[in-house]
Structure formats: C-alpha cells, structure tokens
Amino acid sequence: AQSVAQPEDQVNVAEGNPLTVKCTYSVSGNPYLFWYVQYPNRGLQFLLKYITGDNLVKGSYGFEAEFNKSQTSFHLKKPSALVSDSALYFCAVRGNDYKLSFGAGTTVTVRA
Amino acid sequence: NAGVTQTPKFQVLKTGQSMTLQCAQDMNHEYMSWYRQDPGMGLRLIHYSVGAGITDQGEVPNGYNVSRSTTEDFPLRLLSAAPSQTSVYFCASSYWTAGPNEQFFGPGTRLTVL
C-alpha cells in the first residue's frame, strides 16, 4: 500500500526566510508526486507535480520541490516566504493505480 | 468555467438520516473522486470514477455509495448517517490521459451528524 508522511505538523518561519515543508513517501513502482495548498475554508489548490525527468520541479507562486529517489522524499521549498504563504500544505503520491494518497498536512505560518 | 461545484456547503443530519452530496464539473474531466478531510488525517479517498458508468472504492468506502451516470455529475450518498461521518467532504476531478494529472477540488461540504 502506498503512503505519505509529513513529519512536521507545523512549520513557522519569518517573512523573507526560506521555507521548507518535508514529505517522504512509500509506493510500489514509479511514484507520481504532488503538492497541494489549502487556504482556510477553501478547497485544495494544485502547486506542482513530479512525474519523471528533472528532480527539481518548479510550480506556482514561486514554490519548487526536490525529488530524491534514494531518500524517497519530495520536499517543498520556497526561497523567500511571504505572509500570504500561510496555509495548510499537503503532499500526495500516486502509484500505478488510480488512487491518490495524501499526507496528514503541514500548517505553515509565516510571521511578518 | 464554474470548475468543480459542490452543494450544499453545510449540512446537519441526525443519526440514521440519509442524504446526497452533489458534485458537478464543467471541464469534461473523465476522473472524479470524493475525499473526506479529518483533522490530523489529511484527505482520504472514499470513492472514485474514471468515466460514466465506472466507479470503484477508495480507502474508506463503507457507509457511502456513488454513481456516475454522466461525465459532469458524481453524487455521494450517505445511506444511514453516523456521527463518525462528521467531516468535510471534497469532490475533485481531473483529466485521465497520458498519466496522472492534477486534480481540481471543489469548495467542500461541511457535514455534522448528531
């Protein structure tokens, strides 16, 4: 069975500092990896995905993620965080079936 | 495009009542799915469909039924509501061609079962 772990429930950073949200996964076969963001009382919004190719994936709003096959990780990064980046972030994995498995989520708070 | 729409936004049920959560999309997506979101547990897949007339179970299907008679609509039915079904429910859709595509999510339905 596939699974996703987001080891940090909360991440707190100061505006302008780098932001990293960690994600590790377990899946049979080639992993398809996604990051989504959820703002309060809203549905999830897609940020970026990894399917194959370059290990550094660039996405929306200045976010990027680095795929590391040996460490089975897909960490989300932003070089300079904004207060508006404060939200709930989900990592998700899909294997060779139709099902997407989500992590428990990481709450990011960016203080001014 | 309205994207993915869900109704109602809020619902309160008594134990044992039944209801249908509606989901519609206007993007001609083949794939549609239902998730529930509970604190500290992320999103868990309830049921999904890869096209009209085709549905399958996800991670937590018990107590829920679905059908897909058209490409646009994917209703979720609660047969006999239980307090354990108190949650926020999200519908999502995506294309289903040439590999995994990002899903588009609706705004959610917040359900409370008393």
Tab-separated table of C-alpha atoms in Angstrom:
chain	number	residue	atom	x	y	z
A	1	ALA	CA	0.000	0.000	0.000
A	2	GLN	CA	1.236	3.494	-0.738
A	3	SER	CA	1.640	6.140	1.943
A	4	VAL	CA	2.886	9.646	2.572
A	5	ALA	CA	4.485	11.056	5.712
A	6	GLN	CA	4.732	14.718	6.550
A	7	PRO	CA	6.834	14.640	9.720
A	8	GLU	CA	6.083	18.209	10.824
A	9	ASP	CA	2.600	19.244	11.888
A	10	GLN	CA	3.645	22.894	11.889
A	11	VAL	CA	6.367	24.992	10.317
A	12	ASN	CA	6.966	28.557	11.455
A	13	VAL	CA	9.211	30.959	9.562
A	14	ALA	CA	9.803	34.689	9.348
A	15	GLU	CA	8.838	36.521	6.190
A	16	GLY	CA	11.746	36.628	3.772
A	17	ASN	CA	13.344	33.465	5.149
A	18	PRO	CA	13.500	30.159	3.244
A	19	LEU	CA	10.586	27.795	3.700
A	20	THR	CA	10.830	24.008	3.578
A	21	VAL	CA	7.994	21.540	4.072
A	22	LYS	CA	9.085	17.925	4.282
A	23	CYS	CA	7.492	14.887	2.658
A	24	THR	CA	8.532	11.256	2.367
A	25	TYR	CA	6.627	8.572	0.525
A	26	SER	CA	6.280	4.852	0.033
A	27	VAL	CA	4.886	3.379	-3.164
A	28	SER	CA	5.314	0.407	-5.475
A	29	GLY	CA	6.569	1.282	-8.910
A	30	ASN	CA	7.260	4.746	-10.206
A	31	PRO	CA	5.996	7.493	-7.917
A	32	TYR	CA	3.840	10.346	-9.107
A	33	LEU	CA	4.117	13.116	-6.515
A	34	PHE	CA	2.068	16.228	-5.912
A	35	TRP	CA	1.896	19.222	-3.605
A	36	TYR	CA	-1.381	20.982	-2.834
A	37	VAL	CA	-2.150	24.016	-0.668
A	38	GLN	CA	-5.337	24.716	1.271
A	39	TYR	CA	-6.291	28.164	2.485
A	40	PRO	CA	-8.850	28.481	5.314
A	41	ASN	CA	-12.340	27.300	4.386
A	42	ARG	CA	-11.284	26.583	0.808
A	43	GLY	CA	-10.683	23.526	-1.318
A	44	LEU	CA	-7.204	22.345	-2.216
A	45	GLN	CA	-5.200	24.059	-4.945
A	46	PHE	CA	-2.531	22.363	-7.027
A	47	LEU	CA	1.032	23.674	-6.630
A	48	LEU	CA	3.272	21.288	-8.555
A	49	LYS	CA	3.882	17.677	-9.534
A	50	TYR	CA	6.685	15.280	-10.298
A	51	ILE	CA	6.168	12.545	-12.874
A	52	THR	CA	9.583	11.945	-14.400
A	53	GLY	CA	12.652	13.825	-15.524
A	54	ASP	CA	14.347	16.710	-13.718
A	55	ASN	CA	14.480	16.184	-9.962
A	56	LEU	CA	13.802	19.876	-9.299
A	57	VAL	CA	10.235	20.792	-10.120
A	58	LYS	CA	9.030	24.380	-10.287
A	59	GLY	CA	5.434	25.265	-9.554
A	60	SER	CA	3.005	28.045	-8.772
A	61	TYR	CA	3.628	31.083	-6.527
A	62	GLY	CA	7.415	30.631	-6.513
A	63	PHE	CA	7.356	27.162	-4.968
A	64	GLU	CA	9.611	24.340	-6.036
A	65	ALA	CA	10.154	20.775	-4.887
A	66	GLU	CA	13.089	18.431	-4.992
A	67	PHE	CA	12.574	14.750	-5.760
A	68	ASN	CA	15.111	12.405	-4.148
A	69	LYS	CA	14.608	8.797	-5.139
A	70	SER	CA	17.198	7.310	-2.774
A	71	GLN	CA	15.653	9.075	0.225
A	72	THR	CA	12.088	8.677	-1.093
A	73	SER	CA	11.496	12.344	-0.396
A	74	PHE	CA	9.764	15.210	-2.157
A	75	HIS	CA	10.333	18.327	-0.057
A	76	LEU	CA	8.585	21.582	-0.912
A	77	LYS	CA	10.673	24.753	-0.866
A	78	LYS	CA	10.381	28.469	-1.327
A	79	PRO	CA	13.466	30.691	-1.185
A	80	SER	CA	11.720	33.672	0.408
A	81	ALA	CA	8.453	33.118	2.264
A	82	LEU	CA	5.559	35.591	2.292
A	83	VAL	CA	2.914	36.107	4.954
A	84	SER	CA	0.371	35.105	2.299
A	85	ASP	CA	2.025	31.651	2.103
A	86	SER	CA	0.493	30.824	5.489
A	87	ALA	CA	-1.760	27.828	4.799
A	88	LEU	CA	-2.090	24.047	5.100
A	89	TYR	CA	0.137	22.087	2.718
A	90	PHE	CA	-0.443	18.522	1.573
A	91	CYS	CA	1.909	16.123	-0.142
A	92	ALA	CA	0.337	13.308	-2.175
A	93	VAL	CA	1.537	10.223	-4.029
A	94	ARG	CA	0.034	8.068	-6.709
A	95	GLY	CA	1.459	4.771	-7.834
A	96	ASN	CA	0.485	2.670	-10.822
A	97	ASP	CA	-3.200	2.734	-9.913
A	98	TYR	CA	-5.877	5.380	-9.873
A	99	LYS	CA	-5.660	6.290	-6.205
A	100	LEU	CA	-4.069	9.364	-4.699
A	101	SER	CA	-2.841	9.123	-1.093
A	102	PHE	CA	-2.373	12.293	0.937
A	103	GLY	CA	-0.204	13.083	3.911
A	104	ALA	CA	-1.719	14.474	7.088
A	105	GLY	CA	-0.750	18.020	6.144
A	106	THR	CA	1.649	20.657	7.473
A	107	THR	CA	0.447	24.029	8.718
A	108	VAL	CA	2.777	26.798	7.617
A	109	THR	CA	2.776	30.089	9.482
A	110	VAL	CA	4.838	32.957	8.120
A	111	ARG	CA	5.215	35.835	10.575
A	112	ALA	CA	5.731	39.394	9.442
B	1	ASN	CA	-15.997	27.737	-16.309
B	2	ALA	CA	-17.505	27.158	-12.896
B	3	GLY	CA	-14.932	24.414	-12.243
B	4	VAL	CA	-15.977	21.911	-9.569
B	5	THR	CA	-19.118	22.827	-7.662
B	6	GLN	CA	-20.481	21.170	-4.538
B	7	THR	CA	-23.810	21.510	-2.761
B	8	PRO	CA	-24.703	22.029	-0.013
B	9	LYS	CA	-21.892	23.933	1.720
B	10	PHE	CA	-23.102	22.980	5.181
B	11	GLN	CA	-25.384	20.210	6.395
B	12	VAL	CA	-26.519	18.917	9.764
B	13	LEU	CA	-28.048	15.437	9.952
B	14	LYS	CA	-29.389	13.250	12.696
B	15	THR	CA	-28.066	9.741	13.110
B	16	GLY	CA	-29.791	7.408	10.696
B	17	GLN	CA	-30.824	10.021	8.166
B	18	SER	CA	-29.767	9.735	4.541
B	19	MET	CA	-28.662	12.411	2.153
B	20	THR	CA	-26.838	13.068	-1.101
B	21	LEU	CA	-23.903	15.404	-1.538
B	22	GLN	CA	-23.860	16.836	-5.019
B	23	CYS	CA	-20.773	17.372	-7.171
B	24	ALA	CA	-20.579	18.686	-10.718
B	25	GLN	CA	-17.779	19.762	-13.026
B	26	ASP	CA	-17.865	21.528	-16.378
B	27	MET	CA	-14.339	20.728	-17.572
B	28	ASN	CA	-15.203	17.431	-19.287
B	29	HIS	CA	-12.929	15.554	-16.891
B	30	GLU	CA	-13.050	11.778	-17.026
B	31	TYR	CA	-11.831	11.237	-13.462
B	32	MET	CA	-13.859	12.282	-10.429
B	33	SER	CA	-13.384	11.439	-6.785
B	34	TRP	CA	-14.671	12.037	-3.280
B	35	TYR	CA	-12.484	12.622	-0.232
B	36	ARG	CA	-13.151	13.278	3.398
B	37	GLN	CA	-10.889	15.533	5.436
B	38	ASP	CA	-10.497	14.976	9.151
B	39	PRO	CA	-8.081	16.822	11.474
B	40	GLY	CA	-4.629	15.245	11.544
B	41	MET	CA	-5.532	12.667	8.913
B	42	GLY	CA	-5.227	14.519	5.652
B	43	LEU	CA	-7.629	13.576	2.878
B	44	ARG	CA	-8.841	10.034	2.499
B	45	LEU	CA	-10.306	8.695	-0.722
B	46	ILE	CA	-13.894	7.430	-0.427
B	47	HIS	CA	-14.865	6.522	-3.994
B	48	TYR	CA	-13.690	7.423	-7.449
B	49	SER	CA	-14.756	7.132	-11.084
B	50	VAL	CA	-12.770	7.075	-14.317
B	51	GLY	CA	-15.777	7.660	-16.541
B	52	ALA	CA	-19.537	7.454	-16.824
B	53	GLY	CA	-20.790	4.113	-15.576
B	54	ILE	CA	-17.482	3.213	-13.896
B	55	THR	CA	-16.907	3.594	-10.157
B	56	ASP	CA	-14.614	1.979	-7.625
B	57	GLN	CA	-13.892	2.059	-3.925
B	58	GLY	CA	-11.196	4.085	-2.286
B	59	GLU	CA	-9.664	3.840	1.156
B	60	VAL	CA	-12.794	4.463	3.277
B	61	PRO	CA	-15.899	3.448	1.253
B	62	ASN	CA	-18.091	1.980	3.992
B	63	GLY	CA	-21.355	3.859	4.526
B	64	TYR	CA	-21.155	5.678	1.202
B	65	ASN	CA	-22.498	4.984	-2.277
B	66	VAL	CA	-21.749	6.661	-5.581
B	67	SER	CA	-22.910	6.516	-9.168
B	68	ARG	CA	-21.720	8.179	-12.361
B	69	SER	CA	-24.468	8.414	-14.938
B	70	THR	CA	-22.973	11.439	-16.736
B	71	THR	CA	-19.487	12.846	-17.202
B	72	GLU	CA	-20.447	16.007	-15.299
B	73	ASP	CA	-22.021	14.671	-12.105
B	74	PHE	CA	-20.744	12.447	-9.317
B	75	PRO	CA	-23.099	12.416	-6.295
B	76	LEU	CA	-22.130	10.868	-2.964
B	77	ARG	CA	-24.870	9.207	-0.957
B	78	LEU	CA	-24.853	8.582	2.761
B	79	LEU	CA	-27.252	5.729	3.367
B	80	SER	CA	-27.657	5.968	7.150
B	81	ALA	CA	-25.610	8.778	8.663
B	82	ALA	CA	-23.447	8.098	11.706
B	83	PRO	CA	-21.519	10.552	13.943
B	84	SER	CA	-18.281	9.049	12.578
B	85	GLN	CA	-19.209	10.568	9.213
B	86	THR	CA	-18.929	14.094	10.595
B	87	SER	CA	-16.277	15.576	8.332
B	88	VAL	CA	-15.527	17.931	5.489
B	89	TYR	CA	-16.138	16.339	2.112
B	90	PHE	CA	-14.322	17.338	-1.049
B	91	CYS	CA	-15.075	16.395	-4.611
B	92	ALA	CA	-12.269	16.553	-7.180
B	93	SER	CA	-11.868	15.971	-10.898
B	94	SER	CA	-9.090	15.677	-13.450
B	95	TYR	CA	-8.292	14.588	-16.964
B	96	TRP	CA	-7.339	10.964	-17.321
B	97	THR	CA	-4.997	10.871	-20.293
B	98	ALA	CA	-1.302	10.047	-20.603
B	99	GLY	CA	-0.590	9.682	-16.945
B	100	PRO	CA	-1.555	11.380	-13.686
B	101	ASN	CA	-2.909	14.891	-13.894
B	102	GLU	CA	-3.508	17.401	-11.142
B	103	GLN	CA	-6.936	17.319	-9.571
B	104	PHE	CA	-9.246	20.287	-9.288
B	105	PHE	CA	-11.090	20.467	-5.983
B	106	GLY	CA	-14.498	21.817	-5.099
B	107	PRO	CA	-15.026	24.159	-2.111
B	108	GLY	CA	-16.172	21.365	0.179
B	109	THR	CA	-19.254	20.373	2.176
B	110	ARG	CA	-19.060	20.523	5.963
B	111	LEU	CA	-21.252	17.738	7.367
B	112	THR	CA	-22.207	17.307	11.008
B	113	VAL	CA	-24.024	14.188	12.163
B	114	LEU	CA	-25.660	14.455	15.572
